[in-house]
Amino acid sequence: MDAGRPRLAPVGAPLMGKRRKARELALQLLYQLDLQEESSPEPHLDEFWMRHPVDAEVREFTESLIRGTKLHEAKIDEMISGYAQNWEIERMAVVDRNILRQGIFELLWAEEVPPKVAINEALEVAKKFSTQESSRFINGVLDRIHKELRPSD
């Protein structure tokens, strides 16, 4: 496994419901880190898990999403700036920016997650935490990235 790819939970391990829960929790901590302009999740994880107790599978997948997204955040933000036409990343809603970040991480660096699953899950999280309009925007950005950077998938 290369050093740039955090280990995600095995494909068959958590059920889809557990993975959705992990994605939602990851978004919550990514949102918090973004608002506090924090680059590392590590100082916040213990307190986060005290407030959100979950089983080991959910926790492992959540942390892999958070760490992976933060590890690649600079590259991901460049991509968002390039693919989100007529949008400055700083002006995006914080929740939308972090749904995109997490979705792009899964799309490009979480090889065991099929691209269509990564996109669909980002949209489901967006429907819960953002607006219908945001879901369409997020879908457009992720779809463009998928078609250009992973066209064979």
PDB file of N, CA and C in Angstrom, residues 15-29 57-66:
ATOM      1  N   LEU A  15     -21.352  -2.795   6.795  1.00  0.00           N
ATOM      2  CA  LEU A  15     -22.527  -2.728   5.929  1.00  0.00           C
ATOM      3  C   LEU A  15     -22.670  -1.317   5.397  1.00  0.00           C
ATOM      4  N   MET A  16     -23.448  -1.158   4.324  1.00  0.00           N
ATOM      5  CA  MET A  16     -23.615   0.166   3.725  1.00  0.00           C
ATOM      6  C   MET A  16     -24.107   1.173   4.758  1.00  0.00           C
ATOM      7  N   GLY A  17     -24.999   0.775   5.648  1.00  0.00           N
ATOM      8  CA  GLY A  17     -25.489   1.685   6.675  1.00  0.00           C
ATOM      9  C   GLY A  17     -24.371   2.186   7.567  1.00  0.00           C
ATOM     10  N   LYS A  18     -23.433   1.314   7.869  1.00  0.00           N
ATOM     11  CA  LYS A  18     -22.299   1.714   8.697  1.00  0.00           C
ATOM     12  C   LYS A  18     -21.397   2.677   7.936  1.00  0.00           C
ATOM     13  N   ARG A  19     -21.204   2.415   6.668  1.00  0.00           N
ATOM     14  CA  ARG A  19     -20.369   3.318   5.868  1.00  0.00           C
ATOM     15  C   ARG A  19     -21.034   4.684   5.713  1.00  0.00           C
ATOM     16  N   ARG A  20     -22.338   4.707   5.531  1.00  0.00           N
ATOM     17  CA  ARG A  20     -23.044   5.995   5.440  1.00  0.00           C
ATOM     18  C   ARG A  20     -22.869   6.763   6.744  1.00  0.00           C
ATOM     19  N   LYS A  21     -23.037   6.075   7.869  1.00  0.00           N
ATOM     20  CA  LYS A  21     -22.846   6.706   9.174  1.00  0.00           C
ATOM     21  C   LYS A  21     -21.425   7.261   9.278  1.00  0.00           C
ATOM     22  N   ALA A  22     -20.446   6.495   8.827  1.00  0.00           N
ATOM     23  CA  ALA A  22     -19.052   6.940   8.871  1.00  0.00           C
ATOM     24  C   ALA A  22     -18.847   8.180   8.014  1.00  0.00           C
ATOM     25  N   ARG A  23     -19.466   8.206   6.838  1.00  0.00           N
ATOM     26  CA  ARG A  23     -19.336   9.376   5.957  1.00  0.00           C
ATOM     27  C   ARG A  23     -19.955  10.611   6.608  1.00  0.00           C
ATOM     28  N   GLU A  24     -21.084  10.430   7.253  1.00  0.00           N
ATOM     29  CA  GLU A  24     -21.740  11.558   7.917  1.00  0.00           C
ATOM     30  C   GLU A  24     -20.902  12.065   9.079  1.00  0.00           C
ATOM     31  N   LEU A  25     -20.340  11.154   9.852  1.00  0.00           N
ATOM     32  CA  LEU A  25     -19.476  11.564  10.962  1.00  0.00           C
ATOM     33  C   LEU A  25     -18.207  12.240  10.453  1.00  0.00           C
ATOM     34  N   ALA A  26     -17.626  11.703   9.397  1.00  0.00           N
ATOM     35  CA  ALA A  26     -16.425  12.319   8.818  1.00  0.00           C
ATOM     36  C   ALA A  26     -16.732  13.743   8.378  1.00  0.00           C
ATOM     37  N   LEU A  27     -17.869  13.923   7.737  1.00  0.00           N
ATOM     38  CA  LEU A  27     -18.254  15.269   7.308  1.00  0.00           C
ATOM     39  C   LEU A  27     -18.350  16.208   8.502  1.00  0.00           C
ATOM     40  N   GLN A  28     -18.922  15.739   9.596  1.00  0.00           N
ATOM     41  CA  GLN A  28     -19.073  16.601  10.767  1.00  0.00           C
ATOM     42  C   GLN A  28     -17.727  17.068  11.308  1.00  0.00           C
ATOM     43  N   LEU A  29     -16.756  16.162  11.385  1.00  0.00           N
ATOM     44  CA  LEU A  29     -15.447  16.585  11.891  1.00  0.00           C
ATOM     45  C   LEU A  29     -14.703  17.426  10.858  1.00  0.00           C
ATOM     46  N   GLU A  57     -15.812  -0.597  13.490  1.00  0.00           N
ATOM     47  CA  GLU A  57     -15.839  -0.525  12.027  1.00  0.00           C
ATOM     48  C   GLU A  57     -16.172   0.885  11.549  1.00  0.00           C
ATOM     49  N   VAL A  58     -17.170   1.485  12.166  1.00  0.00           N
ATOM     50  CA  VAL A  58     -17.569   2.843  11.782  1.00  0.00           C
ATOM     51  C   VAL A  58     -16.438   3.811  12.102  1.00  0.00           C
ATOM     52  N   ARG A  59     -15.861   3.652  13.264  1.00  0.00           N
ATOM     53  CA  ARG A  59     -14.768   4.540  13.675  1.00  0.00           C
ATOM     54  C   ARG A  59     -13.584   4.437  12.711  1.00  0.00           C
ATOM     55  N   GLU A  60     -13.197   3.218  12.352  1.00  0.00           N
ATOM     56  CA  GLU A  60     -12.053   3.023  11.450  1.00  0.00           C
ATOM     57  C   GLU A  60     -12.307   3.672  10.089  1.00  0.00           C
ATOM     58  N   PHE A  61     -13.488   3.448   9.533  1.00  0.00           N
ATOM     59  CA  PHE A  61     -13.789   4.021   8.221  1.00  0.00           C
ATOM     60  C   PHE A  61     -13.887   5.543   8.311  1.00  0.00           C
ATOM     61  N   THR A  62     -14.500   6.046   9.376  1.00  0.00           N
ATOM     62  CA  THR A  62     -14.606   7.497   9.568  1.00  0.00           C
ATOM     63  C   THR A  62     -13.220   8.132   9.608  1.00  0.00           C
ATOM     64  N   GLU A  63     -12.347   7.573  10.423  1.00  0.00           N
ATOM     65  CA  GLU A  63     -11.005   8.140  10.557  1.00  0.00           C
ATOM     66  C   GLU A  63     -10.221   8.046   9.253  1.00  0.00           C
ATOM     67  N   SER A  64     -10.419   6.980   8.499  1.00  0.00           N
ATOM     68  CA  SER A  64      -9.711   6.869   7.221  1.00  0.00           C
ATOM     69  C   SER A  64     -10.184   7.945   6.249  1.00  0.00           C
ATOM     70  N   LEU A  65     -11.473   8.240   6.265  1.00  0.00           N
ATOM     71  CA  LEU A  65     -11.998   9.308   5.402  1.00  0.00           C
ATOM     72  C   LEU A  65     -11.453  10.670   5.822  1.00  0.00           C
ATOM     73  N   ILE A  66     -11.452  10.925   7.107  1.00  0.00           N
ATOM     74  CA  ILE A  66     -10.975  12.215   7.619  1.00  0.00           C
ATOM     75  C   ILE A  66      -9.488  12.392   7.308  1.00  0.00           C
TER      76      ILE A  66
END
